[in-house]
CSV table of C-alpha atoms in Angstrom, one decimal:
chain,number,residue,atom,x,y,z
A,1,UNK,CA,115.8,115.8,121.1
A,2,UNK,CA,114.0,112.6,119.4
A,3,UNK,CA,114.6,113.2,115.2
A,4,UNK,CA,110.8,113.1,113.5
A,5,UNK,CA,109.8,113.5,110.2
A,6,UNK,CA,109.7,116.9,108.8
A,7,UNK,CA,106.7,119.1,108.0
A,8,UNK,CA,106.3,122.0,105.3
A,9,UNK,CA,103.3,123.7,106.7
A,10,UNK,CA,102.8,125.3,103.1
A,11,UNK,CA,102.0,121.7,101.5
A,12,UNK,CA,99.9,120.8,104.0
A,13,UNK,CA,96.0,120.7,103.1
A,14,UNK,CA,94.7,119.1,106.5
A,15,UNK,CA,93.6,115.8,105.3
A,16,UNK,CA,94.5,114.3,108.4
A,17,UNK,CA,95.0,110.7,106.4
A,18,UNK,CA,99.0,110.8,108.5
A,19,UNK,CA,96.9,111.0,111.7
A,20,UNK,CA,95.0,107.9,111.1
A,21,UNK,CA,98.3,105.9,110.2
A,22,UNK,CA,100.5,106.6,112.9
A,23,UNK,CA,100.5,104.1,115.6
A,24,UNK,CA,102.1,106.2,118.1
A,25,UNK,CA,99.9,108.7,117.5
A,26,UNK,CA,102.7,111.6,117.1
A,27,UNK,CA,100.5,113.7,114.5
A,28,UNK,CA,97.6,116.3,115.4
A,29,UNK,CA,95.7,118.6,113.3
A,30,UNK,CA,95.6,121.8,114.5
A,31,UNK,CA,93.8,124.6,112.4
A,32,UNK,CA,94.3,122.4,109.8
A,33,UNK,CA,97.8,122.0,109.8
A,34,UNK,CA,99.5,119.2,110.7
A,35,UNK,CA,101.9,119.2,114.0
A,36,UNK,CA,104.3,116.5,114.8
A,37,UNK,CA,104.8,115.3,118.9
A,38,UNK,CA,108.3,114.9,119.7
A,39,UNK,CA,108.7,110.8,120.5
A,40,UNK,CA,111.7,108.9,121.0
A,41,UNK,CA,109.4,106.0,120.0
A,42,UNK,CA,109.1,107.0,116.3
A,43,UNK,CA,110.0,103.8,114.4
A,44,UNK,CA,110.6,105.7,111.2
A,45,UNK,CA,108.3,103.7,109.5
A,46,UNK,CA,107.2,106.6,106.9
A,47,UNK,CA,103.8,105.5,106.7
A,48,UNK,CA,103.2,109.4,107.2
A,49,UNK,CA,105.2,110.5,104.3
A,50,UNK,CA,103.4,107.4,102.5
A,51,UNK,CA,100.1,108.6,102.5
A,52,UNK,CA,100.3,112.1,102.3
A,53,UNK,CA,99.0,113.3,99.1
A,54,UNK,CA,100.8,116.9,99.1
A,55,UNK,CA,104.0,115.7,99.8
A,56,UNK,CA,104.1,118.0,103.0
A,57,UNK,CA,105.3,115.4,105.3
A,58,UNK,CA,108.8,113.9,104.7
A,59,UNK,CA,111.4,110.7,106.9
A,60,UNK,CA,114.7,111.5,105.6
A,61,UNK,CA,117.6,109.0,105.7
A,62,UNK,CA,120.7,110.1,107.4
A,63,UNK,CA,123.4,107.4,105.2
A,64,UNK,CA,126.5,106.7,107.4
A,65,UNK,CA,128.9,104.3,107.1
A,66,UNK,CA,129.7,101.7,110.0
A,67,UNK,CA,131.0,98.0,109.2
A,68,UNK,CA,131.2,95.3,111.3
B,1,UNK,CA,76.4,106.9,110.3
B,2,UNK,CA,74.1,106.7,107.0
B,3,UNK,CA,76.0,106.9,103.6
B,4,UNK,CA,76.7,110.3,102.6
B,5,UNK,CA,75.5,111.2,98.9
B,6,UNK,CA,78.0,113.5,98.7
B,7,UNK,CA,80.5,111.0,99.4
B,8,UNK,CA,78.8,109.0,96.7
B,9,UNK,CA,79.0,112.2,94.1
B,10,UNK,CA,82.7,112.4,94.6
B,11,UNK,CA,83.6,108.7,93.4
B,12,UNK,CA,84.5,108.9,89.5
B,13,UNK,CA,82.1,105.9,89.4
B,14,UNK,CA,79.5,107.7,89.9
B,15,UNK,CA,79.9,111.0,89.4
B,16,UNK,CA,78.0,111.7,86.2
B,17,UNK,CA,75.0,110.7,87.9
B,18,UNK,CA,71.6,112.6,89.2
B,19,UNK,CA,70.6,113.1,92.8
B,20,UNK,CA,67.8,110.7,92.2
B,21,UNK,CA,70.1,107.6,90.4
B,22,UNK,CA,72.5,108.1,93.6
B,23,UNK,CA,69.8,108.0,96.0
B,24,UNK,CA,68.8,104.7,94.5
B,25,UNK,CA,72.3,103.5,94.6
B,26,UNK,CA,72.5,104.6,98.5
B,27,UNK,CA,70.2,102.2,99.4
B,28,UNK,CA,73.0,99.6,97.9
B,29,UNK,CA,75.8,100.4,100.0
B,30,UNK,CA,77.0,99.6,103.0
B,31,UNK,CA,79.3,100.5,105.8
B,32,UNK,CA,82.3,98.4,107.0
B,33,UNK,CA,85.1,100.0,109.2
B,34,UNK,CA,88.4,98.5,109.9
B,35,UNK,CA,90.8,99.4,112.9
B,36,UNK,CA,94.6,99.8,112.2
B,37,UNK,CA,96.3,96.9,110.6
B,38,UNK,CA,93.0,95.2,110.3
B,39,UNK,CA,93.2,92.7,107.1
B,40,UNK,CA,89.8,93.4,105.0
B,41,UNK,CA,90.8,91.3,102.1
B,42,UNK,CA,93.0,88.4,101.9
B,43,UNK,CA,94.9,87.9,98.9
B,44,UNK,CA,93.4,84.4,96.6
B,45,UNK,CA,89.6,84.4,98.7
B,46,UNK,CA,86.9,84.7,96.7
B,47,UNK,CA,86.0,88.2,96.4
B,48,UNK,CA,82.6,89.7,97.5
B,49,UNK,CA,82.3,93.2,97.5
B,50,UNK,CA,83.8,96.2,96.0
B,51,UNK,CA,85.1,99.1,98.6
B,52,UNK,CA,85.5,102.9,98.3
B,53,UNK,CA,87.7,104.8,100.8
B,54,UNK,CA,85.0,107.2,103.1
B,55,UNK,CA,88.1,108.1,105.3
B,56,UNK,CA,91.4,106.3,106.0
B,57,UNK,CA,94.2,105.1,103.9
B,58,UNK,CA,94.1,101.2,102.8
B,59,UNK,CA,97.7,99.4,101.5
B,60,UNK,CA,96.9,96.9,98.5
B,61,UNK,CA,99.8,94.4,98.4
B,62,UNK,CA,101.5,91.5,97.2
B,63,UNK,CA,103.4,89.2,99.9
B,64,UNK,CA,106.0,86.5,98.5
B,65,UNK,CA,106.5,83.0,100.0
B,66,UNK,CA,109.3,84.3,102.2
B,67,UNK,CA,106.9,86.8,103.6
B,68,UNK,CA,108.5,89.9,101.4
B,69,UNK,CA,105.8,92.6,101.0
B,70,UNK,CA,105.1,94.5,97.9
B,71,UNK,CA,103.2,97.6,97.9
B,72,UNK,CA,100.4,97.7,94.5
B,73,UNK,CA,98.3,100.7,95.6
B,74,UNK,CA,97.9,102.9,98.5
B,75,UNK,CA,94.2,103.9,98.7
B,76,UNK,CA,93.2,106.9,100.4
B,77,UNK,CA,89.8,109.0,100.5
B,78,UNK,CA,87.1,108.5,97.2
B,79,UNK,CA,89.2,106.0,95.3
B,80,UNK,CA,88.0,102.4,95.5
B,81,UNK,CA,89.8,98.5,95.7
B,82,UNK,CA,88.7,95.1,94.9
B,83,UNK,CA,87.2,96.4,91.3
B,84,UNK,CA,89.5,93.9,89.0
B,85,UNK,CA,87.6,91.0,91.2
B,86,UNK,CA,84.6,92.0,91.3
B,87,UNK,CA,84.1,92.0,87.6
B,88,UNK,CA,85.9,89.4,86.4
B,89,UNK,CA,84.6,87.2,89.0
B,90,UNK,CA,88.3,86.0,90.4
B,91,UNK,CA,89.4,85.5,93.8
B,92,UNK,CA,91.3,88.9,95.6
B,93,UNK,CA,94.2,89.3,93.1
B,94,UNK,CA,95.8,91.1,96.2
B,95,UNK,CA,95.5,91.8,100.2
B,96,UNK,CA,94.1,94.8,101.4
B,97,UNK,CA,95.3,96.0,105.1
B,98,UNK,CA,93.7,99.5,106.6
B,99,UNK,CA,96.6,101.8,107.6
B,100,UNK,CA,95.2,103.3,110.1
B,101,UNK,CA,91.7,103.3,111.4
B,102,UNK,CA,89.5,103.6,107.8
B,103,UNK,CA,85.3,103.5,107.0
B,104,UNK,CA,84.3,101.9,103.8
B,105,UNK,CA,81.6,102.2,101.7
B,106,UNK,CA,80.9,98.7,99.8
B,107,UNK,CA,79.2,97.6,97.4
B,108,UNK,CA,78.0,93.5,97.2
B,109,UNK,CA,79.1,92.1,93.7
B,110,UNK,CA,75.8,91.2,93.0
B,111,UNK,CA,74.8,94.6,93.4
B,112,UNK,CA,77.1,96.1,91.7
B,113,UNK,CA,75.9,94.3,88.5
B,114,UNK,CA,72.4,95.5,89.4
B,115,UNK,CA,73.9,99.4,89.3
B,116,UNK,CA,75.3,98.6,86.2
B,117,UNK,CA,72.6,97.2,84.7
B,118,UNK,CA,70.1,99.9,86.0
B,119,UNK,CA,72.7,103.0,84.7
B,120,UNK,CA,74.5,101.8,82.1
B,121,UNK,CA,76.2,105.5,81.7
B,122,UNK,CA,78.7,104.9,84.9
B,123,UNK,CA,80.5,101.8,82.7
B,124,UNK,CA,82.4,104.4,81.2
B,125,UNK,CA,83.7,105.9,84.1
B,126,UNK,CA,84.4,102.0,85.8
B,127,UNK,CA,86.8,101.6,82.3
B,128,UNK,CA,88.4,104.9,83.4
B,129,UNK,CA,89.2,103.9,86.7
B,130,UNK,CA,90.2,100.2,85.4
B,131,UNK,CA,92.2,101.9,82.5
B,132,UNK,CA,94.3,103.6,85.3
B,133,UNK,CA,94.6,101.1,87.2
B,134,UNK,CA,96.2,98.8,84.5
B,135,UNK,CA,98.3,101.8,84.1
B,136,UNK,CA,100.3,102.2,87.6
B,137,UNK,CA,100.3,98.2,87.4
B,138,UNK,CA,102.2,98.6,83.8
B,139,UNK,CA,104.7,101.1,85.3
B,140,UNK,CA,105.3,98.9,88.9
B,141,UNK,CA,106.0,95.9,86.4
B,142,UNK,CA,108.6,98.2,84.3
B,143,UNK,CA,110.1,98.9,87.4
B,144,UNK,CA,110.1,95.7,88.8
B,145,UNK,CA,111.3,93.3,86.3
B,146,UNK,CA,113.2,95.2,83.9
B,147,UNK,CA,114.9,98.5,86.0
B,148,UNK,CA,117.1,96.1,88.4
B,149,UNK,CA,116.2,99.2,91.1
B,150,UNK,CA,118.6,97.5,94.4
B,151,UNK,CA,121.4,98.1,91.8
B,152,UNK,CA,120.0,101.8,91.3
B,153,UNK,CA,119.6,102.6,95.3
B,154,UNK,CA,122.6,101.1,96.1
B,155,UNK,CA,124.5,103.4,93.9
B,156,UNK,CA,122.5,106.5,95.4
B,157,UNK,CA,123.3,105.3,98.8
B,158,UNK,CA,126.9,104.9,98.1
B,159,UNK,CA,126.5,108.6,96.7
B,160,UNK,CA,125.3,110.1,99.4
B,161,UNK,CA,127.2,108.8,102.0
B,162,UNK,CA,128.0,111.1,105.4
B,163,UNK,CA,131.8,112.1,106.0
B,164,UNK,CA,132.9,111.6,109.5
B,165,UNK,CA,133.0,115.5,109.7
B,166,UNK,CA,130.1,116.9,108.1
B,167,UNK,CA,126.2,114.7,107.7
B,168,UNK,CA,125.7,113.9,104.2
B,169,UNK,CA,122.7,114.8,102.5
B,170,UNK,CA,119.6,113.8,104.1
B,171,UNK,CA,117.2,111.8,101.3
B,172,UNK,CA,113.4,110.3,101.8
B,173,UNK,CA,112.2,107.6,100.1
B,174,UNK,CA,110.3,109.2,97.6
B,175,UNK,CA,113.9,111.4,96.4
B,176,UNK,CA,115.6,108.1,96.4
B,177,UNK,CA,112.3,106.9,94.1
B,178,UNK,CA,112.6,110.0,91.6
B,179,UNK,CA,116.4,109.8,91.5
B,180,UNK,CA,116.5,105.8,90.3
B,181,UNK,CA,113.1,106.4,88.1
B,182,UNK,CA,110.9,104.6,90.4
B,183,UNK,CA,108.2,104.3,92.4
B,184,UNK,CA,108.4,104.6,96.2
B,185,UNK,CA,107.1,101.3,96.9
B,186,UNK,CA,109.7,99.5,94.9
B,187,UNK,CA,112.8,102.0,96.7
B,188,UNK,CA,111.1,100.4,100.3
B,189,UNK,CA,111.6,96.7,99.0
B,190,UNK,CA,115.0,97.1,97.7
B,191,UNK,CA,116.0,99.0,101.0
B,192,UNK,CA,114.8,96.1,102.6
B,193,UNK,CA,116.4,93.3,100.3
B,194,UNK,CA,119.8,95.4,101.0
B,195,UNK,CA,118.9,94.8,104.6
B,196,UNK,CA,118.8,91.1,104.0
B,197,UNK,CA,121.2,91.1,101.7
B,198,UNK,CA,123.8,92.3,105.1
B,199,UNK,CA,124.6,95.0,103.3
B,200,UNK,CA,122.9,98.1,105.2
B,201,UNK,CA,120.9,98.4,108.7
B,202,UNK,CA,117.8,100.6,108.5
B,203,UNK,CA,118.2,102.0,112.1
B,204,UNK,CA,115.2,104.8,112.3
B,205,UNK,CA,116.2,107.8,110.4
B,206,UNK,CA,119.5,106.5,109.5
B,207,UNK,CA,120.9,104.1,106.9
B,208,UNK,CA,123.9,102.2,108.1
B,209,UNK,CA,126.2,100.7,105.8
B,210,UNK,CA,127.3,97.8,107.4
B,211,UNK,CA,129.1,96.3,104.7
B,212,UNK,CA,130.4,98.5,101.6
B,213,UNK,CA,132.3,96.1,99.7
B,214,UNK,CA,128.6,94.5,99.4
B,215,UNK,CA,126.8,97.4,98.7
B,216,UNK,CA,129.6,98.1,95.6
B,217,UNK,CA,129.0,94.8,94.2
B,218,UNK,CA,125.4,95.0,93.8
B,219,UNK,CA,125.9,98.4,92.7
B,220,UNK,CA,128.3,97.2,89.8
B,221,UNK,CA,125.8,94.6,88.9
B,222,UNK,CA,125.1,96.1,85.3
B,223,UNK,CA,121.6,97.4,85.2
């Protein structure tokens, strides 16, 4: 199961603005709410999370440790 | 698609005017879309028009020498770009990218001075919107010369480090932003300096620390 970025439906006013900026096209409105499609092409590039204005959409970082 | 005047109504500029001033001001603007990553202003040209957001997000940014981008202003729906050069006659203080696809409303320069001119009332609202403006750009200065913020999101990132047996606790940019008393733009260009720097890998929804002895030396960097 691909990680994506994490919704919380309650912020969520239906703008749509994540829609427009995701260039794999992985967000949808749907009865104006916004759903996430599962991609293993997800760059994590938070754009999403950028330009929401509710704060409903969020790209947590995991922080591990692995040196060289 | 003709210019809405609701749209119009819904920009501070103009919102203290009457159906009839807006319907004069209509016949002003015009329409400009941009698909994803298109470029509609380039930072130093001269500067021709002022743009409000109809729909879509626009990024307003900074890019160094070594190609290092800085995030001024993410503008989304209503809100306009390009004022500070289209008043003080200057060249695009900054670049302007759409985020995704976007339609613009603009406004010539020359025209602009016309509206002005014709309803003096709106130069109120144009100070309130320049006012803020100057505002954010105060703060993003505060936080980029003065805070030393890599120092600040290396120690969090240090902090929050995952244990071979249980996942650390997951942070977003914008908790990594309100824990060092910054902005989110200025916590995405110190993750990336880090990256340079050797010191961590952004690797999709992970950080990896590639090199902690690194990190703990810019973290100790007194800030």
């Amino acid at each position: 199961m691909a990680e994506m970025p994490i919704t919380d439906i309650r912020k969520c006013d239906g703008c749509g603005l994540c829609v427009g900026v995701c260039h794999l096209n992985a967000l949808t409105i749907v009865n104006k709410i916004v759903i996430i499609i599962e991609t293993v092409e997800c760059d994590w590039c938070t754009d999403c999370e950028a330009v929401c204005p509710t704060g409903a959409i969020s790209c947590p970082f995991e922080i591990i440790i692995q040196e060289h | 698609m003709a210019v809405q005047l609701e749209f119009l109504k819904r920009i501070l500029y103009f919102s203290d005017l009457g159906l009839a001033e807006l319907e004069s001001i209509k016949e002003l603007v015009f329409e400009k879309t941009a698909e994803r990553a298109e470029m509609i202003l380039l930072e130093g040209e001269s500067a021709d028009n002022l743009y409000f957001v109809a729909s879509g997000v626009v990024k307003v940014f900074k890019t160094s020498t070594e190609g290092r981008e800085q995030i001024l202003n993410i503008v989304r729906p209503d809100e306009s770009f390009n004022d500070v050069s289209i008043f003080d006659g200057g060249p695009n203080p900054a670049g302007a990218r759409a985020m995704g696809p976007v339609l613009l409303y603009g406004i010539k320069k020359n025209d602009m001075e016309v509206i002005l001119r014709n309803h003096p009332q709106i130069a109120l609202n144009v100070i309130k919107v320049l006012a803020k403006r100057v505002r954010h750009l105060v703060s993003l200065v505060e936080d980029l010369s003065f805070k030393h913020v890599i120092n600040r999101v290396a120690r969090i990132l240090f902090e929050h480090i995952g244990g071979e047996m249980s996942r650390g606790p997951r942070l977003t940019q914008q908790e990594m932003a309100a824990m060092a008393g910054t902005a989110r733009e200025v916590v995405g260009r110190s993750l990336k300096a880090l990256e340079e720097e050797g010191a961590i890998k952004l690797d999709r929804h992970r950080i990896i620390i590639r090199d902690k002895e690194a990190l703990r030396k810019i973290m100790e960097v007194s800030s």
